[in-house]
mmCIF file of C-alpha atoms in Angstrom:
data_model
loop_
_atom_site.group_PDB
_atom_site.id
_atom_site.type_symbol
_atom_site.label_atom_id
_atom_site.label_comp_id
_atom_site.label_asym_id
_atom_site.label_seq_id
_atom_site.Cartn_x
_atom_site.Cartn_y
_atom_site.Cartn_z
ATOM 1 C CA UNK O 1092 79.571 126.923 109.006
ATOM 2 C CA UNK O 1093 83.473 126.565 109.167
ATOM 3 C CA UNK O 1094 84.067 123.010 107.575
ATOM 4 C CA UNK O 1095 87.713 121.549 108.171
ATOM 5 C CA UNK O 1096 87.974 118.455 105.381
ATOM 6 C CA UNK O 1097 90.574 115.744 105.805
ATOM 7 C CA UNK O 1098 92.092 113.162 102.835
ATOM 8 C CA UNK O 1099 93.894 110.427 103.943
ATOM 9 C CA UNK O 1100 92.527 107.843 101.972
ATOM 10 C CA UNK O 1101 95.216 106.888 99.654
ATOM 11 C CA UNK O 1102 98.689 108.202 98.785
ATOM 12 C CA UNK O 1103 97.344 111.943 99.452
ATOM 13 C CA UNK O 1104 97.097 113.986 102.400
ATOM 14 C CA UNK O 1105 94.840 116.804 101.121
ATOM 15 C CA UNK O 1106 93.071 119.573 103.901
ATOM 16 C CA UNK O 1107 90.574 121.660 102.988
ATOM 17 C CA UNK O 1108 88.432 124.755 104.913
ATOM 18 C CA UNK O 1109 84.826 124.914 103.208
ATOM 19 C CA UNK O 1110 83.056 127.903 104.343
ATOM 20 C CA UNK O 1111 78.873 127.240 103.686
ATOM 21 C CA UNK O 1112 78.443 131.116 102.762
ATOM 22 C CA UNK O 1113 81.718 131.872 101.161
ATOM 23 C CA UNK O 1114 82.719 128.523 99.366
ATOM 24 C CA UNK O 1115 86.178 126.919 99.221
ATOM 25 C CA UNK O 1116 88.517 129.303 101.401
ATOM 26 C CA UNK O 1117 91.770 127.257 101.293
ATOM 27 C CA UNK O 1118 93.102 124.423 100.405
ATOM 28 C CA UNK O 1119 96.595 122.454 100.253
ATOM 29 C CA UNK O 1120 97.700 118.676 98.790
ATOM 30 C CA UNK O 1121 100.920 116.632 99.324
ATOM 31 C CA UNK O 1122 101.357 114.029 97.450
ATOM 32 C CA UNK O 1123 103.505 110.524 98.061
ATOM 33 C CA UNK O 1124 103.946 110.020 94.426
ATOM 34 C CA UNK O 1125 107.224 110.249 94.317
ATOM 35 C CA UNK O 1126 107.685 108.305 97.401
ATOM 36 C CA UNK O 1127 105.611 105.015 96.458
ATOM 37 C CA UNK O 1128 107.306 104.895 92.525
ATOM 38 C CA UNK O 1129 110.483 103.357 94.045
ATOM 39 C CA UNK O 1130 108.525 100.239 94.740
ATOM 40 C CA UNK O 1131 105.453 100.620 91.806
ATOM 41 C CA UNK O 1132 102.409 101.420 93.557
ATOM 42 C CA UNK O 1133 101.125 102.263 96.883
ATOM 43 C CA UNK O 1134 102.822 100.798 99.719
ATOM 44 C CA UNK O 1135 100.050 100.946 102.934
ATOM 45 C CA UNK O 1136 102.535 101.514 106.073
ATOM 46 C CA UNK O 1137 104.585 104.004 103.715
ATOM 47 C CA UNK O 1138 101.868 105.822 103.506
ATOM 48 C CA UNK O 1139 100.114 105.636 106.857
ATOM 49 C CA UNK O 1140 103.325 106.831 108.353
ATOM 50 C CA UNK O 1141 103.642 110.060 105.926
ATOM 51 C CA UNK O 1142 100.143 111.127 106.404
ATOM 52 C CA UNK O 1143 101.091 111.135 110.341
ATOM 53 C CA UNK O 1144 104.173 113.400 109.345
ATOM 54 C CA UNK O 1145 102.367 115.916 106.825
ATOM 55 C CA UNK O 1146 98.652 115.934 108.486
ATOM 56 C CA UNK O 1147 99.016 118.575 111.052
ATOM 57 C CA UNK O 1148 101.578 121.068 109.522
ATOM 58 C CA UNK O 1149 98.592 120.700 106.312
ATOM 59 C CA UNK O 1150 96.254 121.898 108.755
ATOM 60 C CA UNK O 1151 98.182 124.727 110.229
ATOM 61 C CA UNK O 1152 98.992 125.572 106.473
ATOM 62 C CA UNK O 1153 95.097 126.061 105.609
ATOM 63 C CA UNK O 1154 94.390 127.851 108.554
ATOM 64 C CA UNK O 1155 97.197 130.263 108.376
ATOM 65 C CA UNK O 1156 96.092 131.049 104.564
ATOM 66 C CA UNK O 1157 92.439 131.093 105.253
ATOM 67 C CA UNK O 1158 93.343 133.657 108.123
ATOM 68 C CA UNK O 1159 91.882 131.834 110.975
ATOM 69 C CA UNK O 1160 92.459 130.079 114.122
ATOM 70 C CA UNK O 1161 91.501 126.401 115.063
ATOM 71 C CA UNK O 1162 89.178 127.923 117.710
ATOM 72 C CA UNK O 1163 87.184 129.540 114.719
ATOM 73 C CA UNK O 1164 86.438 126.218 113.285
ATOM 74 C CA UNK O 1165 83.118 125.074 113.598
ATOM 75 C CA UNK O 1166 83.224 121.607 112.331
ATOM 76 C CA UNK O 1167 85.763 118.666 111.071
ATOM 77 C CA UNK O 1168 85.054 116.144 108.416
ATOM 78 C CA UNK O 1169 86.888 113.265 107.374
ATOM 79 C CA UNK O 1170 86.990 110.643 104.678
ATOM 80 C CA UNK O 1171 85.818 107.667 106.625
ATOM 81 C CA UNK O 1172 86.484 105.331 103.544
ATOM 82 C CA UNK O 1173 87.074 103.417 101.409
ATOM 83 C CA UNK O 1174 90.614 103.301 101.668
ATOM 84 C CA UNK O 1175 93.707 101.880 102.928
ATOM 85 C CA UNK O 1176 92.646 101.231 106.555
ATOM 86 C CA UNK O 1177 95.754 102.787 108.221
ATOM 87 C CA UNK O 1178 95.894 105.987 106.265
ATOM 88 C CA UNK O 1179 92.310 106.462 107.214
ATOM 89 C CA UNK O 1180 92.955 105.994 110.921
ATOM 90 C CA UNK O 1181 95.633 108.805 110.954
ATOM 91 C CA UNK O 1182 92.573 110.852 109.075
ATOM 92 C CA UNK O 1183 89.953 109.666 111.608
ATOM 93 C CA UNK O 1184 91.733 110.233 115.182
ATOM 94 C CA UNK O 1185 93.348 113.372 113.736
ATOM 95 C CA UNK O 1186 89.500 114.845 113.393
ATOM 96 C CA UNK O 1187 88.428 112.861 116.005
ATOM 97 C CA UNK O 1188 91.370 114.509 118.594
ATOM 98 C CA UNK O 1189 90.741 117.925 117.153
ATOM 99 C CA UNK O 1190 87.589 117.892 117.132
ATOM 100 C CA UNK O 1191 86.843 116.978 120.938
ATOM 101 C CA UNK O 1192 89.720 119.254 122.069
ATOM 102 C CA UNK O 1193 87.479 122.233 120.096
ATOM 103 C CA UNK O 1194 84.324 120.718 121.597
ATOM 104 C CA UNK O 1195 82.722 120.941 117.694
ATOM 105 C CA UNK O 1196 80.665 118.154 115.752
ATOM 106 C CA UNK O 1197 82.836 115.602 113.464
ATOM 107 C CA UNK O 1198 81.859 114.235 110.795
ATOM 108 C CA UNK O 1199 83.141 110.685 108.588
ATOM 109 C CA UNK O 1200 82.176 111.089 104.907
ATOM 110 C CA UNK O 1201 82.665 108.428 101.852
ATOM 111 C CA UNK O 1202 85.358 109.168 99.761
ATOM 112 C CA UNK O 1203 83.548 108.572 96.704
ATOM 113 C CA UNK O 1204 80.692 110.847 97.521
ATOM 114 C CA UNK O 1205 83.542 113.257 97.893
ATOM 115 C CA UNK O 1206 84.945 112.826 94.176
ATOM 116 C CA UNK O 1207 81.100 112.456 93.010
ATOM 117 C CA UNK O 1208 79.998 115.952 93.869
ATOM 118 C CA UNK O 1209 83.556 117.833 93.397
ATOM 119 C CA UNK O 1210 81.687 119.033 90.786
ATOM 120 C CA UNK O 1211 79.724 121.472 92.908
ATOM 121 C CA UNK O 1212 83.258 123.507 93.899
ATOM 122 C CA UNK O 1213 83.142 125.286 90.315
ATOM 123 C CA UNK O 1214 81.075 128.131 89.687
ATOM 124 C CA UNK O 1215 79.139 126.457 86.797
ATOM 125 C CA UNK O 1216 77.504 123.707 88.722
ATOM 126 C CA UNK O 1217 75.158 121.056 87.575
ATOM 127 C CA UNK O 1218 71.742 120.913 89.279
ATOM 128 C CA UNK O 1219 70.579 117.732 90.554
ATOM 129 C CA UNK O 1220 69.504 114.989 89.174
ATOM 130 C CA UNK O 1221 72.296 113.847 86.930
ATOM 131 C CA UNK O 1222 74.632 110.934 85.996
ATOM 132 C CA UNK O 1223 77.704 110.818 87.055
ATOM 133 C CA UNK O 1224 81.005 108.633 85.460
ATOM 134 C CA UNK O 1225 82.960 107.844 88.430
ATOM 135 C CA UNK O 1226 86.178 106.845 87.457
ATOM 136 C CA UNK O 1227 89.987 106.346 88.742
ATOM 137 C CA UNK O 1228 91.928 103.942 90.100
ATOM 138 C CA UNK O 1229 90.240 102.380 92.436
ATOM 139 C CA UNK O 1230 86.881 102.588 91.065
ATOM 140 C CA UNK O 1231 84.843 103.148 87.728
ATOM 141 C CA UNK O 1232 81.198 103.283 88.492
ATOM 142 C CA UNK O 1233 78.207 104.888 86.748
ATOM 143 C CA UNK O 1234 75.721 106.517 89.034
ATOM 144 C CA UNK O 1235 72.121 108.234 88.876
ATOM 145 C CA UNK O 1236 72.415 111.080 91.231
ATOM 146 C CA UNK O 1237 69.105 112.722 92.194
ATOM 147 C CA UNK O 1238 70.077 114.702 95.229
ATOM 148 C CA UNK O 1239 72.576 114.702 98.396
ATOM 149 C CA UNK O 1240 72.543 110.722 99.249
ATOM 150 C CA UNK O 1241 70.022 109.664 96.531
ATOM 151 C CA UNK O 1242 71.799 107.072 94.115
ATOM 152 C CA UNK O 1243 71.127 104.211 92.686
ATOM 153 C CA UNK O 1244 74.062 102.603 90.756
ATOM 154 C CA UNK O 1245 74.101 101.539 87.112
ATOM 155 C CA UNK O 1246 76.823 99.691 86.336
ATOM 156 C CA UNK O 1247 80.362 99.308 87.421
ATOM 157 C CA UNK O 1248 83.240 97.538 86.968
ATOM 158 C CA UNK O 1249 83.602 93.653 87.353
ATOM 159 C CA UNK O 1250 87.197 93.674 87.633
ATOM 160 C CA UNK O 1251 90.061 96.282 86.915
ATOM 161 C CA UNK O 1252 88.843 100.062 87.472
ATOM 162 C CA UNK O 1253 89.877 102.102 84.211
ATOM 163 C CA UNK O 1254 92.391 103.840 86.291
ATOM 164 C CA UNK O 1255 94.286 100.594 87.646
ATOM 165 C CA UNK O 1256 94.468 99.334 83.751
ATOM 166 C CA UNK O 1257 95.774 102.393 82.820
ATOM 167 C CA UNK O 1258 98.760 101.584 85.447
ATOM 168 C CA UNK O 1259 98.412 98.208 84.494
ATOM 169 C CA UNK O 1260 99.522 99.548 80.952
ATOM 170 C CA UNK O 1261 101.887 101.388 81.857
ATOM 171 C CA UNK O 1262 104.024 98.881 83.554
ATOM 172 C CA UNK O 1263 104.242 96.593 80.720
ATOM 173 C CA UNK O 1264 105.019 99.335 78.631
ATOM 174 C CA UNK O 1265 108.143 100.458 81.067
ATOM 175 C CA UNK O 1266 106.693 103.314 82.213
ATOM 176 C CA UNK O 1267 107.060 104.503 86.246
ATOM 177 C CA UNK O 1268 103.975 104.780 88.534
ATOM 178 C CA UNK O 1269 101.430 106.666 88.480
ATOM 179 C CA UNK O 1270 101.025 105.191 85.103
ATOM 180 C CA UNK O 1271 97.861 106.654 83.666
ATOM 181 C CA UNK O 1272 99.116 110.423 82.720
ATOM 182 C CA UNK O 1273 102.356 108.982 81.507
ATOM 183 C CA UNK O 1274 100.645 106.685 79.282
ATOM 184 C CA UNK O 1275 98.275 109.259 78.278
ATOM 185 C CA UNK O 1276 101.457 111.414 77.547
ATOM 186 C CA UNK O 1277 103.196 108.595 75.736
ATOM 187 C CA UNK O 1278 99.896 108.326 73.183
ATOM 188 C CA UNK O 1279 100.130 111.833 72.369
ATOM 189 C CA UNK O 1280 102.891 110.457 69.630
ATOM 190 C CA UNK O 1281 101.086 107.143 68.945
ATOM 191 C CA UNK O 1282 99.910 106.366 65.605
ATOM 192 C CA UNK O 1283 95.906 105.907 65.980
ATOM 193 C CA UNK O 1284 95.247 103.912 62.957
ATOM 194 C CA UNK O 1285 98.109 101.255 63.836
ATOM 195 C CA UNK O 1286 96.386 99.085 65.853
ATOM 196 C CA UNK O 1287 92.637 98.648 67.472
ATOM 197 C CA UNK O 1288 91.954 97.233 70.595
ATOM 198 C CA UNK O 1289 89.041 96.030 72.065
ATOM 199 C CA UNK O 1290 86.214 97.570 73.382
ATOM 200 C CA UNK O 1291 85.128 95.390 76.587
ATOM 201 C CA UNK O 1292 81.430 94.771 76.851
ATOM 202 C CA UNK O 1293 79.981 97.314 74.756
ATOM 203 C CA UNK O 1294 78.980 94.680 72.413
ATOM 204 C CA UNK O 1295 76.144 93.423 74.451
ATOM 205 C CA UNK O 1296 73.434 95.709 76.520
ATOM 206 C CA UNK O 1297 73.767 97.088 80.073
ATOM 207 C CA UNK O 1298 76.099 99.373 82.088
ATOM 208 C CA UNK O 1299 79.221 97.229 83.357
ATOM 209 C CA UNK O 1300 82.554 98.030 82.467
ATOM 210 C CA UNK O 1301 85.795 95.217 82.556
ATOM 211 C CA UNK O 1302 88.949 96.507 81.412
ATOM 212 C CA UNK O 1303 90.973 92.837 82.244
ATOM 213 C CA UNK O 1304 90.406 91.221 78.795
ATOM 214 C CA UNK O 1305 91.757 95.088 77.503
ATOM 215 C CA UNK O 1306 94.718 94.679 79.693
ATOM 216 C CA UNK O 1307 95.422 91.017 78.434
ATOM 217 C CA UNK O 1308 94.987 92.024 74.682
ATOM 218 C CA UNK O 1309 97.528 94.685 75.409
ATOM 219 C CA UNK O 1310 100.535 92.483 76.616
ATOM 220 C CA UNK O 1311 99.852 89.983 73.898
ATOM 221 C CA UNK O 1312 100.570 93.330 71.507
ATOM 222 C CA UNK O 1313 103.308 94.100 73.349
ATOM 223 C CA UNK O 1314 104.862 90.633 73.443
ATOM 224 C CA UNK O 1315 104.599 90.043 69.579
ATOM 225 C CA UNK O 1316 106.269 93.260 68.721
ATOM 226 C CA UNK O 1317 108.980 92.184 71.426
ATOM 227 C CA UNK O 1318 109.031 89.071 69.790
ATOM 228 C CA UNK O 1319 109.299 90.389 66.311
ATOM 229 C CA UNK O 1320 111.979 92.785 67.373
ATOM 230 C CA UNK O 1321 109.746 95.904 66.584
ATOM 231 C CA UNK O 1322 109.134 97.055 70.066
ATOM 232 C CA UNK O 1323 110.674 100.591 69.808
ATOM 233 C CA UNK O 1324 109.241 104.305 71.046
ATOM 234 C CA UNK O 1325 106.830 104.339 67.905
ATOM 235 C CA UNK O 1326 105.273 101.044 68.448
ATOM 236 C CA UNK O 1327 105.268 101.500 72.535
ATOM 237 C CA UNK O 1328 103.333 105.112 71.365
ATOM 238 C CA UNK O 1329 100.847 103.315 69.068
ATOM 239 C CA UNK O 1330 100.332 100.500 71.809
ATOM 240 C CA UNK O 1331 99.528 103.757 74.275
ATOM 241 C CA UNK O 1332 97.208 105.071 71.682
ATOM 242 C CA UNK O 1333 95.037 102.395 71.171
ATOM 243 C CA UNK O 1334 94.888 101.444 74.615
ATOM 244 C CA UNK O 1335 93.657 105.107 75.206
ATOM 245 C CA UNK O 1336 91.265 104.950 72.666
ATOM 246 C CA UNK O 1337 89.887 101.807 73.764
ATOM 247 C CA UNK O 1338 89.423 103.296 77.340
ATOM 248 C CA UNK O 1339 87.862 106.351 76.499
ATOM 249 C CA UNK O 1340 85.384 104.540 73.432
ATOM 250 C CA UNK O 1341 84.151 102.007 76.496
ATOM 251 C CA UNK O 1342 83.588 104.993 79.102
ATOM 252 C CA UNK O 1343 82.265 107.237 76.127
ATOM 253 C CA UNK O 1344 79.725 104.294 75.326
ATOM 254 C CA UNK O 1345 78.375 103.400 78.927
ATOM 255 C CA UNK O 1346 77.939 107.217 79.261
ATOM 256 C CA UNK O 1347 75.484 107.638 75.953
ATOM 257 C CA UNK O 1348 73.928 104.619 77.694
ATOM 258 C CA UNK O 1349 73.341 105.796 80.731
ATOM 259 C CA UNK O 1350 72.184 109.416 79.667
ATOM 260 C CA UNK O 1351 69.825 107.033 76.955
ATOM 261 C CA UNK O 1352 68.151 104.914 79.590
ATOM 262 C CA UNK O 1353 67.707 107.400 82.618
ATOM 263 C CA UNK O 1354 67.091 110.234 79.898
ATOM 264 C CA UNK O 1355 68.667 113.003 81.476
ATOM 265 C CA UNK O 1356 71.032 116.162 80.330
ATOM 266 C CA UNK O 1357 73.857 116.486 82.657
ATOM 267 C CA UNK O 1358 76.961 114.253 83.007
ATOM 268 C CA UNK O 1359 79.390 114.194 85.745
ATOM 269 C CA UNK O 1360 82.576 112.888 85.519
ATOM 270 C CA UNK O 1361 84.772 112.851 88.196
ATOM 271 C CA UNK O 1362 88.183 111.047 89.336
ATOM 272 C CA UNK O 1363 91.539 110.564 88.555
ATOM 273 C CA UNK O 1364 90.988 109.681 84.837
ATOM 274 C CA UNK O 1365 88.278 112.481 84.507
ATOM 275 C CA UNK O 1366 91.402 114.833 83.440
ATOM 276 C CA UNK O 1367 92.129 112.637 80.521
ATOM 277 C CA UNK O 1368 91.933 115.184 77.846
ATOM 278 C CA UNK O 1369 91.140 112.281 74.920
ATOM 279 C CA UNK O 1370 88.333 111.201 76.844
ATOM 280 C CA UNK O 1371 87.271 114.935 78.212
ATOM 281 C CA UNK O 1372 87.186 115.875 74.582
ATOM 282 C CA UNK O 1373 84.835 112.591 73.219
ATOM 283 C CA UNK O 1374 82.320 113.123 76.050
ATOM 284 C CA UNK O 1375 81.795 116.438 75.311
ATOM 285 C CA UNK O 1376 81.330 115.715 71.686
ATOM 286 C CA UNK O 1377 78.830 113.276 72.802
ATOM 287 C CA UNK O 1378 76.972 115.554 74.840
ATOM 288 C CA UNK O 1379 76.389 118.035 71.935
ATOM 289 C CA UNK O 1380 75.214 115.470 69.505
ATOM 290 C CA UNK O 1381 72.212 115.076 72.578
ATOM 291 C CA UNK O 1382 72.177 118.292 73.539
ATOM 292 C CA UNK O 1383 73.159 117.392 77.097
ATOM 293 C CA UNK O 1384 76.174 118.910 79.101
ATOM 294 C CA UNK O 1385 79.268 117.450 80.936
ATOM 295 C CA UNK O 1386 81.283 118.567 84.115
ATOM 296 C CA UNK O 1387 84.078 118.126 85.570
ATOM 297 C CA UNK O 1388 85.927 119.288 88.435
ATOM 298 C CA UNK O 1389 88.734 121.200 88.259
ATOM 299 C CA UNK O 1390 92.523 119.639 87.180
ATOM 300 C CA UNK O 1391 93.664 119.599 90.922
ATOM 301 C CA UNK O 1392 90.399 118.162 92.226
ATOM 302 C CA UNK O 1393 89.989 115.005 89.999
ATOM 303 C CA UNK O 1394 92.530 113.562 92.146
ATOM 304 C CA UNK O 1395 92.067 112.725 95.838
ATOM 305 C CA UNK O 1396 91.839 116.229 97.963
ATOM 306 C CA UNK O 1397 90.965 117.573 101.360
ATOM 307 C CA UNK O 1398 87.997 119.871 99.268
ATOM 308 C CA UNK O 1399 85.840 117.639 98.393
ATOM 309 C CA UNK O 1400 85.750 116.079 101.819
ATOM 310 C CA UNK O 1401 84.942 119.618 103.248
ATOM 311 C CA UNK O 1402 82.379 120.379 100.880
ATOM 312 C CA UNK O 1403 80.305 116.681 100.803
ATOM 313 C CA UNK O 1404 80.999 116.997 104.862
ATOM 314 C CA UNK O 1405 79.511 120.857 104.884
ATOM 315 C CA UNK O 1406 76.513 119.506 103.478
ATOM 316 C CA UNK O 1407 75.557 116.648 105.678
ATOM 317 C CA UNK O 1408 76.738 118.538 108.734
ATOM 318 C CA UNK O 1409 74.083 121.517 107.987
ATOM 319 C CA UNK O 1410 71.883 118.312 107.567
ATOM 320 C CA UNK O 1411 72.678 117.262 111.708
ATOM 321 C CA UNK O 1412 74.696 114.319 111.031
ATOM 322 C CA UNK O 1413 77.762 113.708 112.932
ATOM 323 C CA UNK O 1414 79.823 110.899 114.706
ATOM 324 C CA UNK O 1415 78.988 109.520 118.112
ATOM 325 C CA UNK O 1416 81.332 111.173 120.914
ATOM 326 C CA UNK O 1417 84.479 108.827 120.301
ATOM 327 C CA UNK O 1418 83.424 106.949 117.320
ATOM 328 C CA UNK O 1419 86.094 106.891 114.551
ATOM 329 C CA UNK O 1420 84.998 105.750 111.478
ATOM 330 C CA UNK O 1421 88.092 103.690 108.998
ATOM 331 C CA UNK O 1422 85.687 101.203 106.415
ATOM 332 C CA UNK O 1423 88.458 100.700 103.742
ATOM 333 C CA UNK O 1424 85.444 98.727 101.783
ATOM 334 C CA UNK O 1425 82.322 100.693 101.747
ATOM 335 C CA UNK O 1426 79.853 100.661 98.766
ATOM 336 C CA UNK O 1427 78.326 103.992 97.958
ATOM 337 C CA UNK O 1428 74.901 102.335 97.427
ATOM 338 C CA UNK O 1429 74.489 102.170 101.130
ATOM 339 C CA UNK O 1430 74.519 105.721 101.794
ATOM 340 C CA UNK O 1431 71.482 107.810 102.958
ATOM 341 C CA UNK O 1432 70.237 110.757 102.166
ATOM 342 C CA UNK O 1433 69.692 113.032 105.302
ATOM 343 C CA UNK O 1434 66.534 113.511 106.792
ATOM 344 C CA UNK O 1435 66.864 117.382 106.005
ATOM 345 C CA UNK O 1436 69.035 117.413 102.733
ATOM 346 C CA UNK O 1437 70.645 120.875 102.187
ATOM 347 C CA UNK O 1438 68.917 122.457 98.678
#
């Protein structure tokens, strides 16, 4: 099966053709970054409006490198949410239109289930069950995974996802949007011994994550060093740094946790911040000391993308799920603990 996948949840139009014998064919990604940094974060009818202008020449661009015509496709899936409920209408009729003008099945997929098993694009995948850190800027989330639409959530967030604290960081350090990488960047000089920030909730048992008391201990640095007159680059650096270490310590903690209380070996991690080499590099340190293994998806598919929609959509196509004739699907709030698994998983 030909899989066409379609991002539009967000700030990135990402298309995707997942063939079920042959893998991930083609793929292409254009982002609104630099669009959306004018005003410092996402701006919803910005991006609606780009994602009509860039959708269908995306699509043309697949097909034309995956060497195929529309008329060879033999399905269309979409992310169906969460999101920004405009950008995932131009996603939705897009498929929707194609779709019936092919006379093929269409499919809307959760977003999240997308990023959770990008994982399984690699050629070193992890077999089923496992744990998996979701985590980026929308979302942190830890997640027992035992097959295709089998999860049962551990813990989450009860405010800020890691990902929006990170931008949250950035800002009051004067740094543009996306924040997280530049902060991430900015640490890289930062003096770890300087200062030590909080670690939010891991001084009391269970699986939630907050990152808002983390955010508010970081302006009060920032605002005594302005007020002391020693805000310069180094202390902004050592401000990154700690805040980084403070992230990656909670995540790093919750994960030992998790692996501890459902006892298994593999760890996903997947999402924007899953490329953050500082906290890449204390997982897998962690996994060693329990002889357990972490994995991650590629650099270019931690971040929203049309391949991860193609490949979660592949799989619960082969399964016989589709939309009803006409029946776009746009849920901009949609909890993954209300998925199903299919009545005929795919191994």
């Amino acid at each position: 099966m030909r899989v066409l996948g379609i991002e539009t949840s967000c700030d990135e139009t990402g298309v995707a053709l997942f063939d079920t014998e042959r893998g991930l064919v083609a793929d292409a990604l254009y982002s609104q970054i630099a669009m959306h940094a004018a005003y410092g974060g996402v701006v919803p009818e910005l991006a609606s409006r780009d994602h009509t202008r860039r959708l269908l020449p995306l699509i043309q661009q697949v097909l034309d490198e995956a060497g195929l015509s529309r008329g060879e496709l033999d399905a269309i899936a979409y992310t169906a949410g969460p999101g920004l409920v405009g950008a995932l209408m131009v996603g939705a009729a897009t498929a929707h239109g194609l779709a019936r003008a092919l006379g093929i099945p269409v499919l809307g997929v959760h977003h999240m289930e997308g990023h959770l098993l990008a994982p399984m694009l690699e050629e070193e995948r992890p077999d089923f069950p496992f744990v998996a850190l979701l985590v980026s800027g929308g979302h942190t989330q830890l997640v027992e995974v035992r097959g295709l639409g089998c999860y049962t959530l551990l813990g989450e967030s009860v405010d800020d996802a890691a990902g929006e604290a990170f931008d949250k960081a950035a800002k009051m350090l004067g740094l543009d949007y996306p924040g997280g990488p530049l902060v991430a960047r900015l640490a890289e000089s930062g003096d770890a011994t300087r200062f030590r920030f909080p670690r939010p909730m891991t001084d009391r048992p269970g699986l939630d994550f907050s990152f808002s008391g983390l955010k508010t201990h970081t302006l009060t640095a920032i605002r005594q060093l302005e007020s002391s007159g020693a805000l310069d680059d180094q202390a902004r650096a050592d401000v990154a740094r700690a805040f980084e270490e403070a992230v990656a310590d909670t995540l790093v903690i919750k994960c030992r946790r998790a692996l501890d209380q459902t006892g298994l070996k593999r760890l996903v991690v997947a999402g924007g911040v899953s490329a953050n080499v500082r906290l890449r590099e204390r997982l897998e340190h962690e996994c060693a000391k329990r002889d357990a293994r972490a994995y991650y998806p590629r650099g270019r598919f931690c971040t929203d993308n049309g391949a991860m929609i193609a490949y979660v959509g592949a799989q619960r196509l082969l399964a016989g799920e589709r939309d009803e004739t006409g029946v776009m699907k746009a849920v901009p709030r949609w909890p993954m603990d209300r998925l199903e698994a299919p009545s005929s998983a795919p191994a």
